[in-house]
Amino acid sequence: MKKVYTCFSTDVIHDGHLNIINEAKKYGNVIIGALSDKASIRYNKFPTIPQEERVKLYRSIEGVDQVVIQNDMMYDDVITLVQPDYIVHGDNWQEGPEKAIRDHVEELLKQYGGELIDVPYTYNDKVKKIDLQLREKLAMPEYRRKRLRQLIEMTPIVKTMEAHSGLTGLIVEKTVVDHEGKLDQFDAMWVSSLCDSTAKGKPDIELVDMTSRFRTIDDIMEVTTKPIIFDGDTGGLTEHFVYTVRSLERMGVSAIIIEDKKGLKKNSLFGTEVEQTQATIEEMSAKIAAGKAAQLTDDFMIIARIESLILERGMEDALERAFAFVKAGADGIMIHSRKKDPAEIVEFCDKFREEDKTTPIVVVPSSFNTITEDELASHGVNIVIYANQLTRSAFPAMQKTAEDILRYHRAKEVDDRLMSIKDIITLIHVI
Ligand code: SPV
Ligand code: MG
């Protein structure tokens, strides 16, 4: 019998999958590759049931002869292992980001004379509804909230991009690149106080109140499924912080990061150019402990941000604080720096990891932007946050357009660099 292979990453079997199996059966024994959790996550098919259960589900389908695990989204591992005579797939991968996978599979098959069969993709109302329900499930608070902890466990580094509106949320949710033979996406979103304030034309001094910040989160949550890390600034008064923790938890936010500062907060990237007061270890520890006591789920994370390097108080101070904050209950440490050279961040991470192998480390490489994700991961960093790059790229583009329209007294000169009218009116899909 010939070997016919198809890869599934779904949590629910619908007509489309059954159709593929029926087609596959015509060519020989049907082997299903269950895309592993790790591989699924990399391509934003976050599983809502564990890998083992998906395997059981696929095994139970009539007409399936064997189920194997596929660890590589590009099929290299499974093609070496199975050497299928045929690979069957829905024809929806002939375009869009998945085309890169199809092209690669075609190349691999060519090497030994295997054949690719594209089956017309089933897109009826029932299938459409199941797709939407799966997406909706991921957006629900109980799924979204725990996803950050799952990502920390399952990925080398959680790639996080800022979002400050529904539109920027959609960019983080949907942007996929095909680069060096791999598809890549962001894993999570950062609701930055700097960008949230800037979008409202306000300074980053805790002036935009929590009600307004929550409104931003809600706008983002309405149109996305990825987990959210909230920039909680100083966390405010401890008596208020406990309410913030409860609200965020209920909304389905995964983590809050609070910084060890007090009084009028200014953006860290000012460093020592402006007056900023660091909270004592005792004050910050008490706030962390109160937040942890208030939280009701095991999913939510309170991450302590250390400003010692920003305020030039030295490495020893930063490390002492990190260990103290973990002791107070912090679920993670964010270490910040405004130096261009990543050396002090790397030194902190290495020294922290000598004593603490597990507490997640978060970094925000706005200034020290030469260091790569792989390098950060090799020093024990778990979450990288690109905290402001969407805002910083949009602002100059909008400003230039405004200036040029004033300059030319018409909009023709700017048109070439704009999104087309058709693209903007169809950008948002109506349900
Ligand atoms: C933010 O994005 O608001 C941050 C990170 O707090 S930074 O601006 O680098 O301080
Ligand atoms: Mg901030």
XYZ file of C-alpha atoms and ligand atoms in Angstrom:
442
model
C 0.000 0.000 0.000
C 1.141 3.546 -0.761
C 1.562 6.009 2.106
C -0.645 9.095 2.021
C 0.141 11.853 4.480
C -1.790 14.879 5.650
C -1.099 17.300 8.490
C -3.778 18.476 10.937
C -3.510 21.146 13.604
C -7.221 21.482 14.302
C -8.977 20.971 17.644
C -12.321 20.212 15.962
C -12.945 17.877 13.031
C -15.301 19.290 10.409
C -16.478 18.431 6.866
C -13.289 19.856 5.374
C -11.069 17.430 7.294
C -13.337 14.480 6.509
C -13.213 15.414 2.844
C -9.411 15.412 2.912
C -9.361 11.977 4.553
C -11.802 10.611 1.966
C -9.615 11.929 -0.846
C -6.462 10.602 0.823
C -7.975 7.103 1.207
C -8.225 6.799 -2.576
C -4.416 6.736 -2.819
C -3.453 4.334 0.000
C -2.971 4.147 3.788
C -3.805 7.408 5.520
C -1.258 8.808 7.962
C -2.147 11.986 9.840
C 0.562 14.212 11.228
C -0.622 15.988 14.362
C 1.197 19.308 14.368
C 2.923 19.516 17.740
C 1.999 22.208 20.272
C 5.349 23.923 19.757
C 4.984 24.045 15.986
C 1.334 25.148 16.184
C 2.139 28.027 18.496
C 4.828 29.309 16.185
C 2.214 29.728 13.514
C -0.571 31.121 15.673
C -2.722 28.045 15.789
C -2.716 28.066 19.532
C -4.139 24.705 20.608
C -7.136 24.749 22.949
C -6.746 21.034 23.716
C -3.394 19.339 24.455
C -1.363 17.520 21.818
C -2.158 14.051 23.265
C -5.884 14.714 23.028
C -5.574 15.892 19.450
C -3.750 12.657 18.630
C -6.575 10.650 20.222
C -9.148 12.690 18.295
C -7.418 12.084 14.950
C -7.000 8.358 15.702
C -10.734 8.044 16.265
C -11.605 9.237 12.748
C -12.762 6.473 10.421
C -10.336 5.845 7.592
C -7.217 6.976 9.495
C -4.553 4.248 9.651
C -1.866 5.980 11.690
C -1.180 9.217 13.566
C 2.316 10.623 14.033
C 3.554 13.867 15.571
C 4.810 16.527 13.179
C 7.268 18.782 15.008
C 8.232 21.005 12.127
C 5.758 23.320 10.463
C 7.786 23.054 7.233
C 7.419 19.197 7.162
C 11.189 18.387 7.054
C 11.091 16.014 10.019
C 8.033 14.100 8.962
C 9.035 13.700 5.338
C 12.355 12.198 6.431
C 10.562 9.902 8.865
C 7.528 8.823 6.824
C 8.678 9.288 3.202
C 5.037 9.490 2.048
C 4.173 8.689 -1.567
C 1.528 11.426 -1.436
C 0.886 14.520 0.631
C -2.697 15.751 0.598
C -3.682 19.268 1.694
C -6.525 21.762 1.199
C -5.789 24.090 -1.712
C -6.051 27.154 0.572
C -2.259 26.996 0.996
C -1.708 27.944 -2.635
C -1.686 31.581 -1.550
C -1.012 33.668 1.556
C 1.742 32.961 4.086
C 1.185 29.180 3.937
C 2.345 29.175 0.310
C 5.911 29.178 1.671
C 5.158 25.840 3.359
C 3.589 24.420 0.198
C 6.596 25.463 -1.936
C 8.959 23.839 0.547
C 6.952 20.602 0.676
C 6.915 20.468 -3.121
C 10.732 20.752 -3.145
C 11.109 17.999 -0.530
C 8.778 15.651 -2.426
C 10.604 16.232 -5.695
C 13.807 14.840 -4.169
C 12.399 11.303 -4.036
C 9.460 11.387 -6.440
C 6.624 11.988 -3.952
C 3.495 13.740 -5.142
C 1.473 16.674 -3.823
C -2.322 16.623 -4.071
C -4.296 19.827 -3.481
C -7.903 19.128 -2.493
C -10.428 21.962 -2.979
C -10.859 23.649 0.401
C -14.300 23.110 1.937
C -15.679 26.465 2.969
C -19.350 26.037 3.820
C -21.278 27.885 6.548
C -20.720 25.094 9.058
C -16.939 25.112 8.551
C -16.890 28.910 8.700
C -18.791 28.839 11.979
C -16.436 26.251 13.524
C -13.415 28.371 12.516
C -14.998 31.427 14.116
C -15.946 29.502 17.267
C -12.372 28.252 17.657
C -11.052 31.799 17.302
C -13.644 33.099 19.735
C -12.677 30.423 22.260
C -9.072 31.646 22.181
C -10.266 35.199 22.826
C -12.193 34.238 25.963
C -10.643 35.465 29.241
C -9.997 31.986 30.677
C -8.034 30.894 27.577
C -6.283 34.165 26.821
C -5.173 34.771 30.409
C -3.240 31.490 30.804
C -1.692 31.653 27.371
C 1.299 33.755 28.427
C 2.425 31.155 30.972
C 1.932 28.457 28.321
C 4.016 30.424 25.828
C 6.842 30.891 28.334
C 6.910 27.114 28.762
C 6.647 26.284 25.084
C 8.692 28.866 23.174
C 12.348 29.867 23.387
C 11.333 33.536 23.782
C 7.897 35.201 23.782
C 7.936 37.882 21.080
C 5.750 40.754 22.216
C 4.758 43.842 20.245
C 3.039 47.007 21.475
C -0.608 47.643 20.689
C -2.589 50.711 21.660
C -5.805 50.407 19.595
C -7.941 47.869 17.765
C -5.990 48.547 14.582
C -2.522 48.075 16.086
C -3.896 44.997 17.867
C -4.888 43.602 14.492
C -1.403 44.245 13.138
C 0.147 42.288 16.010
C -2.474 39.566 15.661
C -2.192 39.066 11.926
C 1.270 40.007 10.714
C 3.084 36.928 9.395
C 6.408 36.852 7.587
C 8.007 34.142 5.563
C 11.713 34.614 6.252
C 14.627 32.215 5.724
C 12.226 29.340 5.161
C 10.251 29.894 8.364
C 6.971 31.608 9.113
C 7.042 34.007 12.011
C 4.500 35.912 14.076
C 4.313 37.834 17.325
C 3.176 35.836 20.343
C 1.767 38.527 22.605
C 0.829 42.205 22.949
C 2.174 44.934 25.223
C -0.212 47.697 26.213
C 2.453 50.335 26.736
C 1.771 53.338 28.968
C 3.951 55.434 26.656
C 2.058 54.495 23.486
C -1.397 54.487 25.099
C -0.713 57.996 26.462
C 0.886 59.217 23.233
C -2.090 58.017 21.171
C -4.251 60.220 23.389
C -1.868 63.173 23.060
C -0.952 62.948 26.745
C 2.414 62.667 28.547
C 3.474 59.299 29.999
C 3.025 60.293 33.662
C 0.140 58.060 34.803
C -2.212 60.834 33.690
C -4.344 58.556 31.492
C -6.457 56.915 34.167
C -7.158 53.194 34.610
C -10.689 53.429 33.213
C -9.264 54.785 29.988
C -6.417 52.232 29.929
C -8.966 49.428 30.392
C -10.988 50.861 27.496
C -7.872 50.538 25.304
C -7.448 46.921 26.416
C -11.080 46.242 25.603
C -10.729 47.723 22.092
C -7.740 45.446 21.495
C -9.422 42.378 22.990
C -12.499 42.820 20.802
C -10.507 42.032 17.665
C -7.630 39.798 18.784
C -6.871 36.505 20.542
C -3.230 36.891 21.613
C -2.298 37.359 25.273
C -1.833 40.821 26.747
C 0.885 42.135 29.029
C -0.234 45.381 30.646
C 2.168 48.189 31.471
C 0.934 49.123 34.944
C 3.476 51.941 35.528
C 4.045 52.161 39.325
C 0.853 50.224 40.044
C -0.385 53.300 41.954
C -1.260 53.082 45.624
C -1.225 49.529 46.974
C -4.843 50.028 48.053
C -5.717 50.730 44.401
C -3.346 48.176 42.880
C -5.266 45.229 44.337
C -8.376 46.374 42.460
C -6.385 46.787 39.246
C -5.126 43.208 39.570
C -8.660 41.865 39.996
C -10.004 43.880 37.050
C -7.212 42.821 34.704
C -7.564 39.204 35.736
C -11.302 39.281 35.100
C -10.772 40.840 31.672
C -8.385 38.056 30.665
C -5.133 40.033 30.715
C -2.188 37.708 31.374
C 0.247 39.918 33.243
C 0.869 43.338 34.708
C 4.343 44.803 34.944
C 4.863 47.355 37.703
C 8.002 49.413 38.150
C 9.760 50.171 41.431
C 9.177 53.906 41.311
C 6.996 56.244 43.353
C 5.718 59.793 43.195
C 5.253 61.379 39.781
C 6.282 58.714 37.290
C 8.175 59.799 34.176
C 9.136 57.597 31.251
C 12.233 55.512 32.004
C 13.917 56.494 28.770
C 14.474 59.992 30.278
C 16.792 58.201 32.733
C 18.461 60.659 35.128
C 17.599 63.686 32.967
C 14.448 64.140 35.030
C 13.672 63.728 38.727
C 12.472 60.157 39.403
C 12.184 58.462 42.775
C 12.754 54.742 43.227
C 10.532 52.947 45.720
C 12.342 51.102 48.523
C 12.619 47.311 48.379
C 10.134 47.109 51.282
C 7.564 49.380 49.615
C 7.683 47.551 46.287
C 7.700 44.116 47.945
C 4.590 45.033 49.955
C 2.796 46.078 46.758
C 3.733 42.841 44.977
C 2.630 40.745 47.941
C -0.706 42.586 48.182
C -1.316 42.069 44.453
C -0.516 38.359 44.680
C -2.844 37.989 47.669
C -5.658 39.713 45.749
C -5.376 37.581 42.617
C -7.847 34.734 42.250
C -6.496 32.563 39.418
C -3.128 30.825 39.118
C -2.736 32.160 35.584
C -2.246 35.867 36.140
C 1.316 37.164 36.528
C 2.645 40.149 38.444
C 6.023 41.079 37.035
C 8.346 43.419 38.906
C 10.277 45.955 36.869
C 13.589 47.156 38.200
C 14.712 50.693 37.456
C 18.148 50.564 39.126
C 20.114 50.551 35.862
C 17.949 53.337 34.393
C 18.564 55.444 37.519
C 22.270 54.486 37.588
C 22.103 52.823 40.997
C 24.290 49.915 39.885
C 24.156 46.208 39.138
C 24.300 45.097 42.775
C 21.213 47.144 43.597
C 19.368 45.748 40.565
C 20.172 42.158 41.556
C 19.347 42.668 45.225
C 15.958 44.029 44.201
C 15.331 41.214 41.739
C 15.862 38.518 44.372
C 13.814 40.444 46.941
C 10.904 40.934 44.548
C 10.853 37.248 43.623
C 10.792 36.470 47.341
C 7.840 38.848 47.736
C 5.954 36.787 45.148
C 6.756 38.372 41.765
C 6.098 35.939 38.896
C 8.760 37.540 36.725
C 11.398 40.263 36.594
C 11.715 42.989 34.004
C 15.108 44.611 33.835
C 15.364 47.870 31.931
C 18.260 49.883 30.530
C 18.591 52.944 28.314
C 22.144 52.174 27.200
C 22.758 51.473 23.527
C 25.101 48.650 24.474
C 23.262 45.556 25.763
C 26.234 44.633 28.037
C 24.601 45.622 31.340
C 21.388 43.774 30.473
C 23.353 40.647 29.564
C 25.391 40.922 32.772
C 22.223 41.234 34.850
C 20.597 38.237 33.178
C 23.680 36.044 33.565
C 24.089 36.950 37.250
C 20.383 36.521 37.959
C 20.346 33.132 36.229
C 23.343 31.945 38.307
C 20.987 31.932 41.300
C 17.525 31.718 39.804
C 17.046 29.365 36.885
C 13.301 29.643 36.494
C 11.747 33.043 37.212
C 10.922 34.560 33.828
C 13.009 37.540 32.721
C 11.501 40.279 30.560
C 13.469 42.875 28.576
C 12.530 45.886 26.462
C 15.296 46.491 23.912
C 14.293 49.989 22.749
C 17.791 51.454 23.264
C 19.916 48.281 23.186
C 18.352 47.236 19.903
C 21.306 45.417 18.329
C 20.828 42.270 20.374
C 18.785 39.534 18.703
C 16.031 37.371 20.152
C 18.290 34.302 19.998
C 21.053 36.095 21.906
C 18.598 37.275 24.560
C 17.203 33.755 24.921
C 20.724 32.363 25.317
C 21.141 34.644 28.368
C 17.931 33.349 29.917
C 15.473 36.005 28.731
C 11.916 34.662 28.362
C 9.964 37.644 27.043
C 11.120 40.358 24.659
C 8.906 43.437 24.311
C 9.073 45.761 21.314
C 7.491 48.531 23.343
C 6.939 51.473 21.006
C 8.019 50.723 17.438
C 4.525 50.757 15.867
C 3.802 54.201 17.302
C 7.225 55.504 16.304
C 6.809 54.294 12.730
C 3.245 55.625 12.302
C 3.865 59.115 13.657
C 6.533 60.273 11.147
C 4.543 58.781 8.263
C 1.382 60.673 9.281
C 3.294 63.878 9.946
C 4.966 63.793 6.522
C 1.600 63.262 4.810
C 0.073 66.210 6.682
C 3.041 68.451 5.758
C 2.980 67.477 2.100
C -0.758 68.112 1.715
C -0.212 71.577 3.224
C 2.769 72.122 0.919
C 1.051 71.093 -2.344
C -2.523 72.193 -1.534
C -3.796 68.837 -2.720
C -3.363 65.142 -1.877
C -2.083 63.836 -5.240
C 1.633 64.037 -4.286
C 1.213 61.806 -1.253
C -0.993 59.211 -2.896
C 1.771 56.844 -4.031
C 2.786 56.080 -0.469
C -0.752 55.564 0.810
C -2.771 52.416 1.168
C -5.361 52.296 -1.621
C -8.948 53.354 -0.940
C -10.036 49.800 -1.781
C -7.575 48.356 0.717
C -8.647 50.660 3.536
C -12.361 50.057 3.066
C -11.852 46.304 2.964
C -9.145 46.147 5.640
C -11.619 45.274 8.366
C -13.623 42.176 7.607
C -17.284 42.360 8.500
C -18.493 39.238 10.324
C 6.324 51.744 27.898
O 6.286 51.207 26.764
O 5.495 52.557 28.261
C 7.385 51.372 28.831
C 8.671 50.908 28.302
O 7.196 51.527 30.005
S 9.716 52.284 28.213
O 9.030 53.312 27.451
O 10.918 51.847 27.575
O 9.971 52.743 29.570
Mg 5.470 52.592 30.465
